[in-house]
PDB file of C-alpha atoms in Angstrom:
ATOM      1  CA  UNK A   2       0.000   0.000   0.000  1.00  0.00           C
ATOM      2  CA  UNK A   3       1.300   3.468  -0.893  1.00  0.00           C
ATOM      3  CA  UNK A   4       1.459   6.434   1.488  1.00  0.00           C
ATOM      4  CA  UNK A   5      -1.040   9.149   0.575  1.00  0.00           C
ATOM      5  CA  UNK A   6       1.683  11.775   0.158  1.00  0.00           C
ATOM      6  CA  UNK A   7       5.421  11.915  -0.507  1.00  0.00           C
ATOM      7  CA  UNK A   8       7.217  12.371   2.834  1.00  0.00           C
ATOM      8  CA  UNK A   9      10.986  12.000   2.315  1.00  0.00           C
ATOM      9  CA  UNK A  10      11.753  11.470   6.031  1.00  0.00           C
ATOM     10  CA  UNK A  11       9.184   8.650   6.293  1.00  0.00           C
ATOM     11  CA  UNK A  12      10.678   7.036   3.188  1.00  0.00           C
ATOM     12  CA  UNK A  13      14.208   7.374   4.616  1.00  0.00           C
ATOM     13  CA  UNK A  14      13.125   5.585   7.802  1.00  0.00           C
ATOM     14  CA  UNK A  15      11.565   2.794   5.732  1.00  0.00           C
ATOM     15  CA  UNK A  16       7.999   2.942   7.041  1.00  0.00           C
ATOM     16  CA  UNK A  17       5.335   0.781   5.402  1.00  0.00           C
ATOM     17  CA  UNK A  18       1.654   1.731   5.236  1.00  0.00           C
ATOM     18  CA  UNK A  19      -0.351  -1.378   6.165  1.00  0.00           C
ATOM     19  CA  UNK A  20      -3.883  -0.003   6.597  1.00  0.00           C
ATOM     20  CA  UNK A  21      -5.676   3.283   5.789  1.00  0.00           C
ATOM     21  CA  UNK A  22      -9.386   3.035   6.653  1.00  0.00           C
ATOM     22  CA  UNK A  23     -11.928   5.515   8.033  1.00  0.00           C
ATOM     23  CA  UNK A  24     -10.566   6.742  11.359  1.00  0.00           C
ATOM     24  CA  UNK A  25      -7.669   4.277  11.534  1.00  0.00           C
ATOM     25  CA  UNK A  26      -4.197   3.819  10.130  1.00  0.00           C
ATOM     26  CA  UNK A  27      -1.552   1.162  10.681  1.00  0.00           C
ATOM     27  CA  UNK A  28       2.082   1.344   9.674  1.00  0.00           C
ATOM     28  CA  UNK A  29       5.245  -0.617  10.376  1.00  0.00           C
ATOM     29  CA  UNK A  30       8.991  -0.213  10.461  1.00  0.00           C
ATOM     30  CA  UNK A  31      11.647  -2.888  10.759  1.00  0.00           C
ATOM     31  CA  UNK A  32      14.302  -1.548  13.106  1.00  0.00           C
ATOM     32  CA  UNK A  33      17.800  -1.180  11.640  1.00  0.00           C
ATOM     33  CA  UNK A  34      21.012  -0.433  13.535  1.00  0.00           C
ATOM     34  CA  UNK A  35      21.109   3.190  12.365  1.00  0.00           C
ATOM     35  CA  UNK A  36      17.677   3.749  13.977  1.00  0.00           C
ATOM     36  CA  UNK A  37      18.786   2.593  17.428  1.00  0.00           C
ATOM     37  CA  UNK A  38      20.228   4.340  20.458  1.00  0.00           C
ATOM     38  CA  UNK A  39      23.397   3.421  22.380  1.00  0.00           C
ATOM     39  CA  UNK A  40      21.580   0.459  24.003  1.00  0.00           C
ATOM     40  CA  UNK A  41      20.651  -1.047  20.642  1.00  0.00           C
ATOM     41  CA  UNK A  42      16.903  -0.398  20.902  1.00  0.00           C
ATOM     42  CA  UNK A  43      14.662   2.002  18.968  1.00  0.00           C
ATOM     43  CA  UNK A  44      15.750   5.610  19.376  1.00  0.00           C
ATOM     44  CA  UNK A  45      13.031   7.709  21.044  1.00  0.00           C
ATOM     45  CA  UNK A  46      12.840   9.902  17.966  1.00  0.00           C
ATOM     46  CA  UNK A  47      12.010   6.874  15.824  1.00  0.00           C
ATOM     47  CA  UNK A  48       9.367   5.749  18.323  1.00  0.00           C
ATOM     48  CA  UNK A  49       7.769   9.202  18.396  1.00  0.00           C
ATOM     49  CA  UNK A  50       7.935   9.593  14.620  1.00  0.00           C
ATOM     50  CA  UNK A  51       6.159   6.268  14.077  1.00  0.00           C
ATOM     51  CA  UNK A  52       3.323   7.321  16.350  1.00  0.00           C
ATOM     52  CA  UNK A  53       3.202  10.869  14.933  1.00  0.00           C
ATOM     53  CA  UNK A  54       2.898   9.593  11.359  1.00  0.00           C
ATOM     54  CA  UNK A  55       0.302   6.977  12.376  1.00  0.00           C
ATOM     55  CA  UNK A  56      -1.838   9.658  14.047  1.00  0.00           C
ATOM     56  CA  UNK A  57      -1.411  12.130  11.178  1.00  0.00           C
ATOM     57  CA  UNK A  58      -2.488   9.500   8.676  1.00  0.00           C
ATOM     58  CA  UNK A  59      -5.426   8.487  10.874  1.00  0.00           C
ATOM     59  CA  UNK A  60      -6.463  12.160  10.864  1.00  0.00           C
ATOM     60  CA  UNK A  61      -6.383  12.095   7.057  1.00  0.00           C
ATOM     61  CA  UNK A  62      -8.387   8.902   6.574  1.00  0.00           C
ATOM     62  CA  UNK A  63     -11.770   9.199   4.859  1.00  0.00           C
ATOM     63  CA  UNK A  64     -14.790   9.958   7.028  1.00  0.00           C
ATOM     64  CA  UNK A  65     -16.595   6.917   5.581  1.00  0.00           C
ATOM     65  CA  UNK A  66     -15.799   3.862   3.459  1.00  0.00           C
ATOM     66  CA  UNK A  67     -15.147   4.876  -0.134  1.00  0.00           C
ATOM     67  CA  UNK A  68     -14.725   8.550   0.822  1.00  0.00           C
ATOM     68  CA  UNK A  69     -11.905  10.875  -0.050  1.00  0.00           C
ATOM     69  CA  UNK A  70      -8.876  11.315   2.224  1.00  0.00           C
ATOM     70  CA  UNK A  71      -9.021  14.420   4.421  1.00  0.00           C
ATOM     71  CA  UNK A  72      -6.697  17.407   3.778  1.00  0.00           C
ATOM     72  CA  UNK A  73      -3.049  17.381   4.825  1.00  0.00           C
ATOM     73  CA  UNK A  74      -2.300  17.967   8.502  1.00  0.00           C
ATOM     74  CA  UNK A  75       0.467  19.363  10.679  1.00  0.00           C
ATOM     75  CA  UNK A  76       1.141  18.315  14.245  1.00  0.00           C
ATOM     76  CA  UNK A  77       0.112  20.980  16.768  1.00  0.00           C
ATOM     77  CA  UNK A  78       1.005  19.047  19.926  1.00  0.00           C
ATOM     78  CA  UNK A  79       1.936  15.525  20.904  1.00  0.00           C
ATOM     79  CA  UNK A  80       2.373  13.681  24.191  1.00  0.00           C
ATOM     80  CA  UNK A  81       4.238  10.394  24.285  1.00  0.00           C
ATOM     81  CA  UNK A  82       4.696   7.782  26.982  1.00  0.00           C
ATOM     82  CA  UNK A  83       7.567   5.330  26.476  1.00  0.00           C
ATOM     83  CA  UNK A  84       6.565   2.026  28.080  1.00  0.00           C
ATOM     84  CA  UNK A  85       9.369  -0.376  27.091  1.00  0.00           C
ATOM     85  CA  UNK A  86      12.279  -0.547  24.628  1.00  0.00           C
ATOM     86  CA  UNK A  87      11.306  -1.055  21.000  1.00  0.00           C
ATOM     87  CA  UNK A  88      12.987  -3.932  19.167  1.00  0.00           C
ATOM     88  CA  UNK A  89      12.532  -5.745  15.864  1.00  0.00           C
ATOM     89  CA  UNK A  90       9.537  -4.901  13.690  1.00  0.00           C
ATOM     90  CA  UNK A  91       7.458  -2.108  15.203  1.00  0.00           C
ATOM     91  CA  UNK A  92       3.793  -1.561  14.332  1.00  0.00           C
ATOM     92  CA  UNK A  93       1.992   1.720  15.042  1.00  0.00           C
ATOM     93  CA  UNK A  94      -1.801   1.935  15.042  1.00  0.00           C
ATOM     94  CA  UNK A  95      -3.257   5.434  14.840  1.00  0.00           C
ATOM     95  CA  UNK A  96      -6.875   6.326  15.522  1.00  0.00           C
ATOM     96  CA  UNK A  97      -8.825   9.543  14.961  1.00  0.00           C
ATOM     97  CA  UNK A  98     -10.789  10.155  18.155  1.00  0.00           C
ATOM     98  CA  UNK A  99     -12.568  13.361  17.134  1.00  0.00           C
ATOM     99  CA  UNK A 100     -12.595  15.767  14.204  1.00  0.00           C
ATOM    100  CA  UNK A 101     -13.695  19.379  13.935  1.00  0.00           C
ATOM    101  CA  UNK A 102     -13.690  21.565  10.819  1.00  0.00           C
ATOM    102  CA  UNK A 103     -10.014  22.457  11.352  1.00  0.00           C
ATOM    103  CA  UNK A 104      -8.565  19.987  13.887  1.00  0.00           C
ATOM    104  CA  UNK A 105      -8.234  16.262  14.561  1.00  0.00           C
ATOM    105  CA  UNK A 106      -7.582  14.647  17.924  1.00  0.00           C
ATOM    106  CA  UNK A 107      -5.829  11.290  17.683  1.00  0.00           C
ATOM    107  CA  UNK A 108      -4.033   8.556  19.592  1.00  0.00           C
ATOM    108  CA  UNK A 109      -1.482   5.892  18.657  1.00  0.00           C
ATOM    109  CA  UNK A 110      -0.273   2.643  20.160  1.00  0.00           C
ATOM    110  CA  UNK A 111       3.107   1.169  19.216  1.00  0.00           C
ATOM    111  CA  UNK A 112       3.777  -2.577  19.561  1.00  0.00           C
ATOM    112  CA  UNK A 113       6.896  -4.676  18.995  1.00  0.00           C
ATOM    113  CA  UNK A 114       7.118  -7.990  17.110  1.00  0.00           C
ATOM    114  CA  UNK A 115       6.043  -9.891  20.245  1.00  0.00           C
ATOM    115  CA  UNK A 116       2.904  -7.755  20.602  1.00  0.00           C
ATOM    116  CA  UNK A 117       4.296  -5.921  23.632  1.00  0.00           C
ATOM    117  CA  UNK A 118       3.141  -2.320  24.028  1.00  0.00           C
ATOM    118  CA  UNK A 119       6.165  -0.056  23.465  1.00  0.00           C
ATOM    119  CA  UNK A 120       4.538   3.387  23.529  1.00  0.00           C
ATOM    120  CA  UNK A 121       1.352   5.442  23.602  1.00  0.00           C
ATOM    121  CA  UNK A 122       0.785   8.909  22.155  1.00  0.00           C
ATOM    122  CA  UNK A 123      -1.962  11.452  21.854  1.00  0.00           C
ATOM    123  CA  UNK A 124      -1.831  14.344  19.435  1.00  0.00           C
ATOM    124  CA  UNK A 125      -3.664  17.313  17.981  1.00  0.00           C
ATOM    125  CA  UNK A 126      -3.442  17.979  14.237  1.00  0.00           C
ATOM    126  CA  UNK A 127      -4.499  20.962  12.142  1.00  0.00           C
ATOM    127  CA  UNK A 128      -5.898  20.512   8.638  1.00  0.00           C
ATOM    128  CA  UNK A 129      -4.094  22.682   6.041  1.00  0.00           C
ATOM    129  CA  UNK A 130      -4.111  23.139   2.281  1.00  0.00           C
ATOM    130  CA  UNK A 131      -0.597  24.623   2.262  1.00  0.00           C
ATOM    131  CA  UNK A 132       2.131  25.957   4.535  1.00  0.00           C
ATOM    132  CA  UNK A 133       3.542  29.506   4.729  1.00  0.00           C
ATOM    133  CA  UNK A 134       7.279  29.159   4.094  1.00  0.00           C
ATOM    134  CA  UNK A 135      10.099  30.983   2.303  1.00  0.00           C
ATOM    135  CA  UNK A 136       9.414  34.516   3.477  1.00  0.00           C
ATOM    136  CA  UNK A 137       5.650  34.074   3.774  1.00  0.00           C
ATOM    137  CA  UNK A 138       5.072  32.567   0.324  1.00  0.00           C
ATOM    138  CA  UNK A 139       2.477  29.789   0.567  1.00  0.00           C
ATOM    139  CA  UNK A 140       3.450  26.361  -0.763  1.00  0.00           C
ATOM    140  CA  UNK A 141       0.450  24.398  -1.997  1.00  0.00           C
ATOM    141  CA  UNK A 142       0.243  20.625  -2.332  1.00  0.00           C
ATOM    142  CA  UNK A 143       0.630  19.446  -5.911  1.00  0.00           C
ATOM    143  CA  UNK A 144      -1.892  16.580  -5.751  1.00  0.00           C
ATOM    144  CA  UNK A 145      -5.422  16.547  -4.373  1.00  0.00           C
ATOM    145  CA  UNK A 146      -4.533  13.404  -2.411  1.00  0.00           C
ATOM    146  CA  UNK A 147      -1.532  15.069  -0.676  1.00  0.00           C
TER     147      UNK A 147
END
């Protein structure tokens, strides 16, 4: 399954999109040495990024089966609890808890290959058509599905 938009950092990490259904998203990453910390387990930044991307994609899922994906989002805030070291193949499941006209409230659970809960996150995401960058110039998405 293809990600709904081109995100170079996500591609660099090697994330896979497993499920993209109304209100829910699931993605995975097989841990590699360069993604670990000095103890040989998932770096906290990798753990947080997995959950952030899972929640952002859950925010963008269609409102109903067969519907169109929602607009792009940016993370407004995120809280993460690290429960145990992440090892092996990690699977993040994001869920949209509530949506308003401009915001989505989501949560994510991250499990390791043994099904052990590695982390939990909650986050708030803002729907946007483009971002003000480069001296205030607005960059628009190039595809309707971005």
